[in-house]
Short mmCIF file of C-alpha atoms in Angstrom, two decimals:
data_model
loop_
_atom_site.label_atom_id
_atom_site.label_comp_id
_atom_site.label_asym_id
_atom_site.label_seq_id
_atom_site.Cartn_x
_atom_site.Cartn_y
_atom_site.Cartn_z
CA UNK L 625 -12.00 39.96 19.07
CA UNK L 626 -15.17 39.81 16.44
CA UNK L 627 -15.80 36.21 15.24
CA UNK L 628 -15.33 37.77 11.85
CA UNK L 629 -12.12 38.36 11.86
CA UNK L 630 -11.09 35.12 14.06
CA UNK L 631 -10.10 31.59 11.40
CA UNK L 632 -9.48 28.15 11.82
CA UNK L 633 -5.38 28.65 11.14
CA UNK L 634 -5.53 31.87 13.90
CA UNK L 635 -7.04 29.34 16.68
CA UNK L 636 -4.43 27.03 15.73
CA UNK L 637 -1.67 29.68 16.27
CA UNK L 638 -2.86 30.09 19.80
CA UNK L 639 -3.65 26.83 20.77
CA UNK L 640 0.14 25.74 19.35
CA UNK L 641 -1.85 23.06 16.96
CA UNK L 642 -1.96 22.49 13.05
CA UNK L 643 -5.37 23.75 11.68
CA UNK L 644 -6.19 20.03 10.89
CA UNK L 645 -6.22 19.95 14.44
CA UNK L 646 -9.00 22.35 15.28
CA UNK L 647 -11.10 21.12 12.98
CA UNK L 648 -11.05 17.64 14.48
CA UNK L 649 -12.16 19.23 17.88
CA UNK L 650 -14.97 21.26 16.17
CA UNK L 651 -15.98 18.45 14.07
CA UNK L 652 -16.55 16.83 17.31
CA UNK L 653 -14.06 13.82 16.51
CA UNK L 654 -12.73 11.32 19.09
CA UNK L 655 -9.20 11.51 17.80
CA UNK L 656 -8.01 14.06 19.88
CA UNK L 657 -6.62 13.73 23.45
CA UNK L 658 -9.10 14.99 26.19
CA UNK L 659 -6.72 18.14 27.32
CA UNK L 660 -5.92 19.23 23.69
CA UNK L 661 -9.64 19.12 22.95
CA UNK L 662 -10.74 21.36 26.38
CA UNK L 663 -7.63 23.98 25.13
CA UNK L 664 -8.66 23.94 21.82
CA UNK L 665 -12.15 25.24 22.51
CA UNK L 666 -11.65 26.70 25.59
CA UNK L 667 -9.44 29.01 22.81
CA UNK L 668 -12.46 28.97 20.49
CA UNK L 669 -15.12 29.74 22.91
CA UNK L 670 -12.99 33.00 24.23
CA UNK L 671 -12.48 33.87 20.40
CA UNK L 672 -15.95 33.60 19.72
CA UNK L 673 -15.03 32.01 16.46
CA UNK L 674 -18.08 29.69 14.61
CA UNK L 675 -16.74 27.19 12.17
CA UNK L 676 -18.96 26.75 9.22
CA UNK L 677 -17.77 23.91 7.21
CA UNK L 678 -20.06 23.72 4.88
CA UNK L 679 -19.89 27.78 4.01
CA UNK L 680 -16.35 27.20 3.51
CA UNK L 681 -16.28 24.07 1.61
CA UNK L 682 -18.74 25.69 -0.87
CA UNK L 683 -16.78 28.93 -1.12
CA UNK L 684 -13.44 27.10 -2.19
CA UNK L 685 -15.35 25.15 -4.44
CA UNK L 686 -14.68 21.52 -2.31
CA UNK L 687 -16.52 18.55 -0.60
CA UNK L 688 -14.16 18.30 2.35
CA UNK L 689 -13.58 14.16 0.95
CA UNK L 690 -11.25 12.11 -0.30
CA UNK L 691 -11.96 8.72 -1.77
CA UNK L 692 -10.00 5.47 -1.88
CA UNK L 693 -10.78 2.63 -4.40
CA UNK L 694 -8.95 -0.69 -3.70
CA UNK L 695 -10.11 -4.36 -4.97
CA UNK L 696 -11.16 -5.33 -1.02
CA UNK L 697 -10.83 -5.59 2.54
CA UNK L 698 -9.35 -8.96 3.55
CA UNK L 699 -5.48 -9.50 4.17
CA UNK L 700 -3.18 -7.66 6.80
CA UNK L 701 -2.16 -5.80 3.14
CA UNK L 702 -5.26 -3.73 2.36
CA UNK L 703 -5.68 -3.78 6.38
CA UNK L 704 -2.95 -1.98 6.48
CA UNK L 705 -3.33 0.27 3.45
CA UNK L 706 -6.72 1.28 4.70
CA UNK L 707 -5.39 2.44 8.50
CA UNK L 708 -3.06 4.28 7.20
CA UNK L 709 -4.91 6.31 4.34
CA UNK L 710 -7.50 6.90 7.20
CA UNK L 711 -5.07 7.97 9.83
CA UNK L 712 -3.74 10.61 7.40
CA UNK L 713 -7.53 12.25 6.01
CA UNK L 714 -7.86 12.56 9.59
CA UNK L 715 -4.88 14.53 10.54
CA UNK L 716 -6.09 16.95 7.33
CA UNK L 717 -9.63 17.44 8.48
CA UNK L 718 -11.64 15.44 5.44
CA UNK L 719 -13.53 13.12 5.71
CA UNK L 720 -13.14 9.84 3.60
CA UNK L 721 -15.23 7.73 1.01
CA UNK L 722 -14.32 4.26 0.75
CA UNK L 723 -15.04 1.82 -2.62
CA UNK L 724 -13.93 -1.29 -2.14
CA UNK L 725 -14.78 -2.93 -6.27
CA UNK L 726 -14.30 -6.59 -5.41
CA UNK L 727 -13.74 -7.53 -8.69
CA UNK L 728 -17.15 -6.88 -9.34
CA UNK L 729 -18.22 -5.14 -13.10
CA UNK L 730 -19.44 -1.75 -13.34
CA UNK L 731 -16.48 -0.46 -10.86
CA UNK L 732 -15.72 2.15 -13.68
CA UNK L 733 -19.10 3.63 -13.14
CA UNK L 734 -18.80 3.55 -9.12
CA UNK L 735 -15.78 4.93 -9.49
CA UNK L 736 -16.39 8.11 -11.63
CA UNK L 737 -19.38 8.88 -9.68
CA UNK L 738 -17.52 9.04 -6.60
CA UNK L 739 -15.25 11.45 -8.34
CA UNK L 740 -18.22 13.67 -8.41
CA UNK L 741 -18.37 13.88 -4.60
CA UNK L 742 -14.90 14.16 -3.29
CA UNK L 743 -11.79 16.52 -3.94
CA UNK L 744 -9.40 13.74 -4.67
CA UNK L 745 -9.20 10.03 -5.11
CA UNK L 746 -6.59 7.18 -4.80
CA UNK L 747 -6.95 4.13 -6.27
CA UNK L 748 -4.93 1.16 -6.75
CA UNK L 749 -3.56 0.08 -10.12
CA UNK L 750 -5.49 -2.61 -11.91
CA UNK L 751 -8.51 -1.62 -10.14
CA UNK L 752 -9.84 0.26 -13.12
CA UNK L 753 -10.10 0.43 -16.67
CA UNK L 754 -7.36 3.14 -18.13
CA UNK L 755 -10.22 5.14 -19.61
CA UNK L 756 -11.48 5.29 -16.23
CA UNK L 757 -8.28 6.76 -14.93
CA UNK L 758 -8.03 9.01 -17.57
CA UNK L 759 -12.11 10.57 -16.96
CA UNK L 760 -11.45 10.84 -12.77
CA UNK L 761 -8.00 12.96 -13.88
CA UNK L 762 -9.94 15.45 -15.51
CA UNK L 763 -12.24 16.03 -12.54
CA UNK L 764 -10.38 15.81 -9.42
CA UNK L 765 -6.67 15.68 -8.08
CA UNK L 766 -5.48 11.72 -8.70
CA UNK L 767 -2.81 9.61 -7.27
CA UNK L 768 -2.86 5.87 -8.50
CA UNK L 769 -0.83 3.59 -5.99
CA UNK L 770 1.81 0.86 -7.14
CA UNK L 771 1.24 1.95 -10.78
CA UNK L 772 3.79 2.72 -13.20
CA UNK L 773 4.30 6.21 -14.34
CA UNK L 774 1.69 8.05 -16.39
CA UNK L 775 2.16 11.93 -17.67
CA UNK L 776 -1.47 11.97 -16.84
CA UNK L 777 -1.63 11.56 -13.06
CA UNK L 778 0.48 10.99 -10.06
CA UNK L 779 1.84 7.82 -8.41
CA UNK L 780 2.67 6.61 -5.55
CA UNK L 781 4.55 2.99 -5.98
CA UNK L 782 7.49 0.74 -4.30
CA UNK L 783 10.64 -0.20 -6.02
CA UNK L 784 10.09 -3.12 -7.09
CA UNK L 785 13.50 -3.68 -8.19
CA UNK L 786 14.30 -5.47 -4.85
CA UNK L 787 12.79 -8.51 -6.08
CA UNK L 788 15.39 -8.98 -8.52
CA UNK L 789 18.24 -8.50 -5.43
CA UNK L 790 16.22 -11.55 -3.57
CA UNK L 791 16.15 -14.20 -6.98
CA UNK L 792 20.00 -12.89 -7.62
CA UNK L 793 20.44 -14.26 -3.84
CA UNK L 794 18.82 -17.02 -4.62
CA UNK L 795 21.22 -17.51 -7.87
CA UNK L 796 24.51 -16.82 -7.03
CA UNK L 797 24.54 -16.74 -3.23
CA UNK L 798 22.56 -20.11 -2.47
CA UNK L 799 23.72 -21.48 -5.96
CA UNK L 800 19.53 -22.65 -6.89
CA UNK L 801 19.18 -23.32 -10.43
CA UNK L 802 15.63 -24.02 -10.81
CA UNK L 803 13.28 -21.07 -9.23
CA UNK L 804 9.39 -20.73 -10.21
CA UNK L 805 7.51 -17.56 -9.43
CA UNK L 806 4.49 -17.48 -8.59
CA UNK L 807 1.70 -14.39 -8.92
CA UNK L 808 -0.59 -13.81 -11.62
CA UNK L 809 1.15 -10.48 -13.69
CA UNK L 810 -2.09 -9.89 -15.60
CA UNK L 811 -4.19 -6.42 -14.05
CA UNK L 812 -1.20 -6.38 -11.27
CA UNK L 813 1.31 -3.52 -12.30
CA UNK L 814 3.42 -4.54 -8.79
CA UNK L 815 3.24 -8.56 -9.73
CA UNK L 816 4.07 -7.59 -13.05
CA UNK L 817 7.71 -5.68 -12.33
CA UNK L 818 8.30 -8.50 -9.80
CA UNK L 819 8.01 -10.92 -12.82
CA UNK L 820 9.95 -8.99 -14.66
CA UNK L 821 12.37 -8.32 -12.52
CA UNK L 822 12.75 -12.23 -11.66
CA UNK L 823 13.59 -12.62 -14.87
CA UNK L 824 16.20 -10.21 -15.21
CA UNK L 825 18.05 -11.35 -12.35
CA UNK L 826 17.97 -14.81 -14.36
CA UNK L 827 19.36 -13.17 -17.34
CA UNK L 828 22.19 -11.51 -15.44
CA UNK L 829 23.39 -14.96 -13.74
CA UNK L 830 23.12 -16.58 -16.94
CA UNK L 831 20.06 -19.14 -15.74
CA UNK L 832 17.59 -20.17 -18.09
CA UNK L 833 14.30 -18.48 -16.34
CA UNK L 834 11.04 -20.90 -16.44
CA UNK L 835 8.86 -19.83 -19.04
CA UNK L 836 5.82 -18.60 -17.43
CA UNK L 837 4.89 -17.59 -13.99
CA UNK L 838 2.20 -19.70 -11.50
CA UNK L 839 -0.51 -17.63 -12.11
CA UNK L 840 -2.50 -17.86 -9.01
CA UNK L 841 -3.71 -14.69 -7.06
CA UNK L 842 -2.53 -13.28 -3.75
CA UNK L 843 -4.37 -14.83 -0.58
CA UNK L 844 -3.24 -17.15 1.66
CA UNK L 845 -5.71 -20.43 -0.04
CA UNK L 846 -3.84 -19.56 -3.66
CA UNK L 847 -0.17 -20.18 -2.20
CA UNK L 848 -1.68 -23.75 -1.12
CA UNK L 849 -3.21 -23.99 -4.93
CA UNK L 850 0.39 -22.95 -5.91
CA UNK L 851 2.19 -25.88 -3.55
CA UNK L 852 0.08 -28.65 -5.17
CA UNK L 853 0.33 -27.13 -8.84
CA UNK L 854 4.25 -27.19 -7.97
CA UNK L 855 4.55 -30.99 -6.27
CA UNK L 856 2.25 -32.49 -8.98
CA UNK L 857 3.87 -30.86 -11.56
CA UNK L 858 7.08 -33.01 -12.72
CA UNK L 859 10.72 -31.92 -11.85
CA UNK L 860 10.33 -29.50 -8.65
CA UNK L 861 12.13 -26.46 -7.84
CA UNK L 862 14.92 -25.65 -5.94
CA UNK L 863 13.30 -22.29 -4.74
CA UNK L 864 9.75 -20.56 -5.17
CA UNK L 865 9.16 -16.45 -5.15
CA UNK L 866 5.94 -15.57 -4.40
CA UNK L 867 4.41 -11.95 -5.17
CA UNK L 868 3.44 -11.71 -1.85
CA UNK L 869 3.76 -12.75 1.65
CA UNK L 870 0.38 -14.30 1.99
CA UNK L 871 0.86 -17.07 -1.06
CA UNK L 872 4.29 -17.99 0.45
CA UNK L 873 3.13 -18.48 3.38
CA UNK L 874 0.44 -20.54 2.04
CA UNK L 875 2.78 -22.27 -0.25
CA UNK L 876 4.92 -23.13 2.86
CA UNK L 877 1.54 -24.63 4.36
CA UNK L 878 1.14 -26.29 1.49
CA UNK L 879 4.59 -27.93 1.02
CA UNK L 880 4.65 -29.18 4.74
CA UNK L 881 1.60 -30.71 4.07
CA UNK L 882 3.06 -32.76 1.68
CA UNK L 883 5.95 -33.72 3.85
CA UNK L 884 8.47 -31.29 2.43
CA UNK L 885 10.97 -29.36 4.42
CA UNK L 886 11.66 -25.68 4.03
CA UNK L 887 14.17 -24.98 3.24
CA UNK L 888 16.05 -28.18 2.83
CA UNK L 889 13.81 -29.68 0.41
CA UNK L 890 12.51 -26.35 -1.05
CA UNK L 891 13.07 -22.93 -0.48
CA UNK L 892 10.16 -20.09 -0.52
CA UNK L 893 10.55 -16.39 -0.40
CA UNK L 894 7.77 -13.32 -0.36
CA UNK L 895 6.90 -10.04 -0.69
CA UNK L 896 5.89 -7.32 2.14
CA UNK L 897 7.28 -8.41 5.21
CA UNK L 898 3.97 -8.50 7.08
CA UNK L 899 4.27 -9.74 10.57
CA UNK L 900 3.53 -13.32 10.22
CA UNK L 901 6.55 -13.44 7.96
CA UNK L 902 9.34 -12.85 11.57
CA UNK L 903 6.84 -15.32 13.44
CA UNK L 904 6.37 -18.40 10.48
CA UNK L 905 9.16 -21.36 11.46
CA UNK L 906 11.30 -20.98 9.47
CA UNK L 907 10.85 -17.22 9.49
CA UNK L 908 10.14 -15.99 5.97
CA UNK L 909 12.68 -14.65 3.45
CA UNK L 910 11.03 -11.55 1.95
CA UNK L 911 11.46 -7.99 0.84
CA UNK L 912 10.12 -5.23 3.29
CA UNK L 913 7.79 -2.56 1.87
CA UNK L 914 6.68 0.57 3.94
CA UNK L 915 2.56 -0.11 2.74
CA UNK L 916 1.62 2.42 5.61
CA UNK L 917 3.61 4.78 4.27
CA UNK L 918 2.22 3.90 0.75
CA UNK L 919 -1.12 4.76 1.83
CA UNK L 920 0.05 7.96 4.01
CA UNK L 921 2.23 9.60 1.03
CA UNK L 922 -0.90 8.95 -0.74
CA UNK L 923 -3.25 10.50 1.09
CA UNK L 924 -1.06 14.10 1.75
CA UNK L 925 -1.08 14.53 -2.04
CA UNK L 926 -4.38 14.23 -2.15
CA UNK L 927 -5.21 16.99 0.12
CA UNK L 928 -2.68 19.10 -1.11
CA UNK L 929 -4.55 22.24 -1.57
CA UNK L 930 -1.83 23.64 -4.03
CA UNK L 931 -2.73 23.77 -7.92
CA UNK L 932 -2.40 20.10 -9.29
CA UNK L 933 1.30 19.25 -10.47
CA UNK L 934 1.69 15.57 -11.92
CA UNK L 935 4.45 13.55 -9.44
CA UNK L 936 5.98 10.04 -9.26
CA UNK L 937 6.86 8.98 -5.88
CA UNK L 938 9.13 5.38 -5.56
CA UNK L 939 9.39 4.34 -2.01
CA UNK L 940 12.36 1.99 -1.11
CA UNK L 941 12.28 -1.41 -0.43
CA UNK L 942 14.64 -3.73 0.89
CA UNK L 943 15.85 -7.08 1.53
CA UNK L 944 15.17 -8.78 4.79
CA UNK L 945 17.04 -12.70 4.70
CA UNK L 946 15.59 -15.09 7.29
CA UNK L 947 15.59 -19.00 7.09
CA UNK L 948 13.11 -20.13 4.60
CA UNK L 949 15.53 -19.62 1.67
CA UNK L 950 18.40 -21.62 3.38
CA UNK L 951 20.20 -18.42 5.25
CA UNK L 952 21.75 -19.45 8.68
CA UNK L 953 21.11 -17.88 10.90
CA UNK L 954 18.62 -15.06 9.60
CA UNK L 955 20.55 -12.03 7.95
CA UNK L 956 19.14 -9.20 9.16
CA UNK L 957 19.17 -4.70 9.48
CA UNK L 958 19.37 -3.18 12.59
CA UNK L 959 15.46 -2.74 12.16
CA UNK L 960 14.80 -6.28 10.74
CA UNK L 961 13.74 -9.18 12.84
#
């Protein structure tokens, strides 16, 4: 057969791969097993058919790239975020351009000049200015992750909602009466429905809900800030929700520290369900979110060759009950531990 007539999704056909597949193996990339790679080009050196990348990037008008923008690269969250995004450009055949802002200024700029040199973008919500957002829509396909919906771009995000659930557990199933939350809601879309929905779980059981939240961020060393704000701070709480699984556990470092129990003397909850959380003593109360899958939803609408169409994509949560807010023994779904 002439090499003119033989493409990238033919070789596939005969090989019994995806296209994404074949262009791994001519790319010359290590993800694919040793036997699929020799069939692969055994196929393409009978077929006489010459990949040209570049040629074909330029003729559909595209860089072949896809860039993700998060705040940084410490904490099994982003860990995770960023394995997963990657796993998935791979399986497409792009490579991948990674800004990570560290709350540093002038990320807007950084940020729309990568926009120049990939086909698509993610980027997490709050890592931007909205004016930012808005400029990177215009030039290339956009999904913002754990944002709330915007006409002008797509999102990926988790529901939220299943923070309420936990501080209604809290409320009427443990029978706590004073709860604090802590996570700073400011440039955090996520912390701020989590907030929210603490406080509408409050509402519903008829609890006056603290004032304000303990605005400290979301590492490990800011649950421990949280802890001493909390024992130095007058009447304590029957119960502390944190944002996130790292501060809780941190705030459960922090309260044993001190001498406290968990959960007989206070009881802490989180947010993620990272594996430390099934390994703590007590194991942590938290809600499970599928951040892989986050970061792989993500990552196929941004290399959706199709023309652009605006979607809003909530992935489920849900509730996995362990020790540290006073269940015995752990509650837990057949894929809960």
């Amino acid at each position: 057969m002439s090499n003119s007539r033989v493409s990238l999704r033919w070789v596939a056909q005969q090989a019994g791969v995806s296209p994404a597949t074949v262009s791994r193996v001519s790319r010359g990339s290590a993800t694919v097993s040793p036997e699929l790679r020799e069939k692969v080009l055994r196929i393409i050196e009978e077929s006489g058919y010459r990949p040209n990348h570049l040629g074909r990037a330029l003729a559909e008008t595209r860089h072949g790239a896809l860039g993700l923008v998060f705040p940084g690269l410490s904490g099994p969250y982003f860990a995770e975020l960023l394995q997963g995004f990657e796993e998935e450009v791979q399986e497409s055949g792009d490579s991948m351009f990674l800004l990570a802002s560290h709350s540093h200024s002038g990320t807007d700029t950084r940020v729309i000049d990568l926009a120049g040199r990939v086909d698509g973008m993610a980027i997490l919500a709050g890592t931007v200015s909205d004016a930012a957002l808005e400029q990177v829509a215009r030039q290339v396909r956009l999904v913002v992750m754990c944002a709330r919906e915007r006409a002008a771009h797509s999102t990926v995000t988790m529901d939220n909602a299943t923070f309420g659930a936990l501080a209604r557990h809290l409320l009427v199933e443990h029978g706590y009466r004073r709860l604090a939350f802590v996570g700073n809601p400011e440039g955090s879309p996520d912390v701020t429905s989590r907030w929210e929905a603490f406080r509408a779980a409050h509402q519903e059981a008829d609890v006056v809900p603290p004032a304000q939240p303990i605005g400290v961020g979301l590492q490990q060393s800011d649950g421990i800030i949280a802890a001493q704000q909390i024992l130095d701070g007058g009447q304590r709480p029957d119960a502390v929700m944190c944002a996130n699984d790292e501060t809780a556990l941190g705030l459960m470092l922090g309260a044993l520290g001190r001498g406290l129990r968990v959960p007989e003397d206070l009881a802490v909850t989180g947010f993620d369900d990272m594996h430390m959380a099934a390994m703590v003593r007590p194991g942590l109360t938290t809600v499970r979110q599928p951040i892989r899958e986050l970061a792989t939803t993500t990552a196929r609408l941004l290399a959706d060759r199709e023309p652009k169409v605006t979607r809003h994509i909530t992935l489920p949560t849900r509730l996995v009950l362990r020790q540290s807010c006073g269940c015995r023994p752990a509650v837990a779904g057949p894929l809960d531990t």
